[in-house]
Coordinates of C-alpha atoms and ligand atoms in Angstrom, one line a residue:
M241 CA 4.1 6.8 -19.2
V242 CA 2.3 3.9 -17.5
M243 CA 2.7 4.1 -13.7
T244 CA 1.8 1.6 -11.1
V245 CA 1.3 2.7 -7.5
A246 CA 0.9 0.0 -4.7
I247 CA -0.6 0.9 -1.4
D248 CA -0.4 -1.7 1.4
G249 CA -1.0 -1.6 5.1
P250 CA -3.1 -3.0 7.9
A251 CA -6.9 -3.0 8.1
A252 CA -8.7 0.3 8.0
A253 CA -5.6 2.3 7.7
G254 CA -7.4 4.5 5.1
K255 CA -5.8 2.9 2.1
S256 CA -8.9 2.9 -0.1
T257 CA -9.8 6.5 0.7
I258 CA -6.3 7.6 -0.2
A259 CA -5.9 5.3 -3.2
K260 CA -9.3 6.4 -4.7
E261 CA -8.4 10.1 -4.3
V262 CA -4.9 9.7 -5.7
A263 CA -6.2 7.8 -8.7
K264 CA -8.9 10.4 -9.3
R265 CA -6.4 13.3 -9.2
L266 CA -3.9 11.6 -11.4
G267 CA -6.4 10.1 -13.8
Y268 CA -5.3 6.5 -12.9
V269 CA -7.5 3.4 -12.4
Y270 CA -8.2 2.4 -8.8
I271 CA -8.2 -1.3 -8.0
D272 CA -9.5 -2.4 -4.6
T273 CA -8.1 -5.9 -4.1
G274 CA -9.6 -6.3 -0.6
A275 CA -13.1 -6.1 -2.2
M276 CA -12.2 -9.2 -4.2
Y277 CA -11.4 -11.3 -1.1
R278 CA -14.6 -9.9 0.4
C279 CA -16.6 -11.1 -2.6
V280 CA -15.3 -14.7 -2.3
T281 CA -16.1 -14.6 1.4
L282 CA -19.6 -13.3 0.7
L283 CA -20.2 -16.0 -1.8
A284 CA -19.1 -18.7 0.7
L285 CA -21.4 -17.3 3.3
K286 CA -24.4 -17.1 0.9
K287 CA -23.9 -20.7 -0.1
G288 CA -23.7 -21.9 3.4
I289 CA -20.0 -22.8 3.1
D290 CA -17.9 -22.5 6.2
P291 CA -15.2 -19.9 5.5
K292 CA -12.8 -21.8 7.7
D293 CA -13.1 -24.9 5.4
E294 CA -10.3 -24.4 2.8
K295 CA -11.2 -27.2 0.5
A296 CA -14.9 -26.2 0.4
V297 CA -14.1 -22.5 -0.3
E298 CA -11.7 -23.6 -3.1
T299 CA -14.6 -25.3 -4.9
L300 CA -16.1 -21.9 -5.5
I301 CA -13.4 -20.7 -7.8
P302 CA -15.1 -21.7 -11.1
E303 CA -18.2 -19.8 -10.0
I304 CA -16.5 -16.5 -9.2
Q305 CA -17.1 -13.6 -11.6
I306 CA -16.1 -10.2 -10.2
D307 CA -16.5 -7.0 -12.2
M308 CA -15.1 -3.8 -10.8
K309 CA -16.9 -0.8 -12.4
P310 CA -15.2 2.6 -12.7
N311 CA -17.4 4.3 -10.1
H312 CA -16.3 1.8 -7.4
V313 CA -19.4 -0.4 -7.8
I314 CA -18.6 -4.1 -7.4
F315 CA -20.5 -6.8 -9.1
L316 CA -20.3 -10.5 -8.0
N317 CA -21.9 -12.8 -10.5
G318 CA -24.0 -10.0 -12.0
E319 CA -25.2 -8.7 -8.6
D320 CA -24.2 -5.3 -7.1
V321 CA -22.5 -6.3 -3.8
S322 CA -20.8 -3.0 -3.0
E323 CA -22.6 -2.8 0.3
A324 CA -23.0 -6.5 1.1
I325 CA -19.3 -7.1 1.2
R326 CA -18.8 -4.5 4.0
T327 CA -20.9 -6.3 6.7
R328 CA -19.4 -7.4 10.0
E329 CA -20.0 -11.1 9.0
V330 CA -17.8 -10.7 5.9
A331 CA -15.1 -8.7 7.8
D332 CA -15.1 -11.4 10.5
N333 CA -14.4 -14.2 8.0
V334 CA -12.4 -12.6 5.1
S335 CA -9.0 -13.2 6.6
Y336 CA -9.5 -17.0 6.6
V337 CA -10.6 -17.0 3.0
A338 CA -7.6 -14.7 2.1
S339 CA -5.1 -17.1 3.6
Y340 CA -5.9 -19.9 1.1
K341 CA -3.2 -20.2 -1.6
K342 CA -5.5 -21.3 -4.4
I343 CA -7.9 -18.4 -3.8
R344 CA -5.0 -15.9 -3.7
L345 CA -3.5 -17.3 -6.9
F346 CA -6.8 -17.0 -8.7
L347 CA -7.4 -13.4 -7.6
V348 CA -3.8 -12.3 -8.1
E349 CA -4.0 -13.4 -11.7
I350 CA -7.0 -11.1 -12.2
Q351 CA -5.2 -8.3 -10.3
R352 CA -2.1 -8.5 -12.5
K353 CA -4.3 -8.5 -15.7
L354 CA -6.1 -5.4 -14.5
A355 CA -2.7 -3.6 -14.0
Q356 CA -1.5 -4.3 -17.5
N357 CA -0.9 -1.3 -19.9
V358 CA -2.8 1.2 -17.8
S359 CA -1.7 3.5 -14.9
I360 CA -3.2 2.2 -11.7
V361 CA -3.3 2.7 -7.9
M362 CA -3.9 -0.7 -6.3
D363 CA -4.4 -1.2 -2.6
G364 CA -4.2 -4.4 -0.5
R365 CA -1.8 -6.3 1.7
D366 CA 0.7 -7.9 -0.7
I367 CA 0.7 -5.6 -3.7
G368 CA 4.2 -4.3 -3.3
T369 CA 5.6 -7.6 -2.1
Y370 CA 3.9 -10.1 -4.3
V371 CA 1.3 -8.9 -6.8
L372 CA 3.3 -6.1 -8.4
P373 CA 6.9 -6.4 -7.1
N374 CA 8.0 -4.0 -9.8
A375 CA 5.5 -1.3 -9.0
N376 CA 7.0 2.2 -9.6
V377 CA 5.8 3.5 -6.3
K378 CA 5.2 1.5 -3.1
I379 CA 3.5 3.0 -0.1
F380 CA 3.0 1.3 3.3
Q381 CA 0.3 3.2 5.0
I382 CA -0.1 2.7 8.8
A383 CA -1.9 4.3 11.7
T384 CA -2.4 3.3 15.4
V385 CA -5.1 0.7 16.0
E386 CA -7.1 3.3 18.0
T387 CA -7.1 5.7 15.1
R388 CA -8.0 2.9 12.6
A389 CA -10.9 1.7 14.8
Q390 CA -12.2 5.3 15.2
R391 CA -12.1 5.8 11.4
R392 CA -13.9 2.5 10.7
Y393 CA -16.4 3.3 13.5
K394 CA -17.3 6.7 12.0
E395 CA -17.4 5.2 8.4
N396 CA -19.9 2.5 9.6
L397 CA -22.1 5.0 11.4
E398 CA -22.3 7.1 8.3
K399 CA -23.4 4.0 6.3
G400 CA -26.0 3.2 9.0
I401 CA -24.2 0.1 10.1
S402 CA -24.5 -0.3 13.9
C403 CA -21.4 -1.3 15.8
S404 CA -19.3 -0.7 18.9
L405 CA -15.8 0.8 18.9
E406 CA -14.4 -2.0 21.0
D407 CA -15.8 -4.7 18.7
I408 CA -14.2 -3.0 15.7
K409 CA -10.9 -2.7 17.4
E410 CA -11.0 -6.4 18.2
E411 CA -11.9 -7.2 14.6
L412 CA -9.1 -5.2 13.1
E413 CA -6.5 -6.7 15.5
K414 CA -7.7 -10.2 14.7
R415 CA -7.6 -9.6 10.9
D416 CA -4.1 -8.0 11.1
Y417 CA -2.8 -11.0 13.1
I418 CA -4.1 -13.5 10.6
D419 CA -3.1 -11.4 7.6
S420 CA 0.5 -11.0 8.8
H421 CA 0.9 -14.6 9.9
R422 CA -0.4 -16.5 6.9
S423 CA 2.3 -18.5 5.1
F424 CA 1.5 -17.3 1.6
A425 CA 2.0 -13.6 0.6
P426 CA 1.4 -12.2 4.1
L427 CA 0.8 -8.6 5.0
S428 CA 4.3 -7.0 5.1
K429 CA 6.1 -3.9 4.1
A430 CA 8.2 -4.3 0.9
E431 CA 11.9 -3.4 1.4
D432 CA 11.5 -0.5 -1.0
A433 CA 8.2 0.8 0.3
I434 CA 7.8 4.2 1.8
E435 CA 6.0 4.2 5.1
I436 CA 3.5 6.9 5.9
D437 CA 2.1 7.0 9.4
T438 CA -1.3 8.7 8.9
S439 CA -2.4 8.7 12.5
F440 CA -2.1 12.5 12.8
M441 CA -2.5 13.5 9.1
T442 CA -5.6 14.6 7.3
I443 CA -6.8 12.8 4.1
N444 CA -5.6 15.8 2.0
E445 CA -2.1 15.7 3.6
V446 CA -1.7 12.0 2.9
V447 CA -3.0 12.4 -0.7
S448 CA -0.6 15.3 -1.4
E449 CA 2.3 13.3 0.0
V450 CA 1.6 10.3 -2.2
I451 CA 1.2 12.5 -5.3
R452 CA 4.5 14.2 -4.4
I453 CA 6.2 10.8 -4.3
V454 CA 4.6 9.7 -7.6
H455 CA 5.7 12.9 -9.3
N456 CA 9.3 12.6 -7.9
K457 CA 9.4 9.1 -9.2
M458 CA 8.2 10.1 -12.7
E459 CA 10.9 12.8 -12.8
N460 CA 13.6 10.2 -11.9
I461 CA 12.3 7.8 -14.6
N462 CA 12.3 10.6 -17.2
G463 CA 15.8 11.6 -16.1
Ligands
LIG293 O1 -10.7 -1.9 4.0 P1 -10.0 -2.9 5.0 O2 -8.6 -2.4 5.4 O3 -10.9 -3.2 6.2 O4 -9.9 -4.3 4.3 P2 -9.8 -4.7 2.8 O5 -8.7 -3.9 2.1 O6 -11.2 -4.6 2.3 O7 -9.3 -6.2 2.9 C1 -10.1 -7.2 3.6 C2 -9.3 -8.4 3.8 O8 -8.9 -9.0 2.6 C3 -8.0 -8.2 4.6 O9 -8.1 -8.2 6.0 C4 -7.2 -9.4 4.1 O10 -7.5 -10.6 4.8 C5 -7.6 -9.6 2.7 N1 -6.7 -9.0 1.7 C6 -5.6 -9.7 1.4 O11 -5.3 -10.8 2.0 N2 -4.8 -9.3 0.3 C7 -5.1 -8.2 -0.3 N3 -4.3 -7.8 -1.3 C8 -6.2 -7.4 0.0 C9 -7.0 -7.9 1.1

């Protein structure tokens, strides 16, 4: 049976950590849609295009070739950008780029194709509401902004990216605000999504809970 699992939620709620592990344990393909918006933002910055200039960013569409490799390596126009898309500069600008309708339509088409005929776990902001409204399982993963900032801070330090906790908190709040207030496919919880507050849960607990929900759903489908 082909299963689709959508995981949405605010910035740094741990969606990709959970989605990757759930996909690994279930043998599904993991698709990181945030990485795609980050790729477009990186390309704009590299070309000296102002990410706040919608028309200029849109001109990049014919030049965008994104390849997501199975081991979570991301190629943009033939170059491994897995680390380059995680910088502070990209994080600071990605929500502007992600608010442009033409950019979203272009990436959503790729996302829907990737989800065809194969079991997937896809994480993002609009997966359950817009990209895959018929997903078998919809999770809305949240955590307090303090917890999310702490997690991203730790993650950055481990990667050798220097940063301050206060700055990260500010960045997450700014992105969440723009992501939830844009007019096209904003960050929001689908009516039929199950909310999981991960503030006081371990990674393993969240993964087990999502897998339990997926198995329940499969049993329901199979009758
Ligand atoms: O990992 P983190 O939560 O920091 O962010 P991400 O998932 O890499 O997403 C980066 C940004 O891309 C978000 O803040 C949104 O602006 C945008 N995004 C979106 O608009 N729609 C998606 N489906 C995924 C990401």
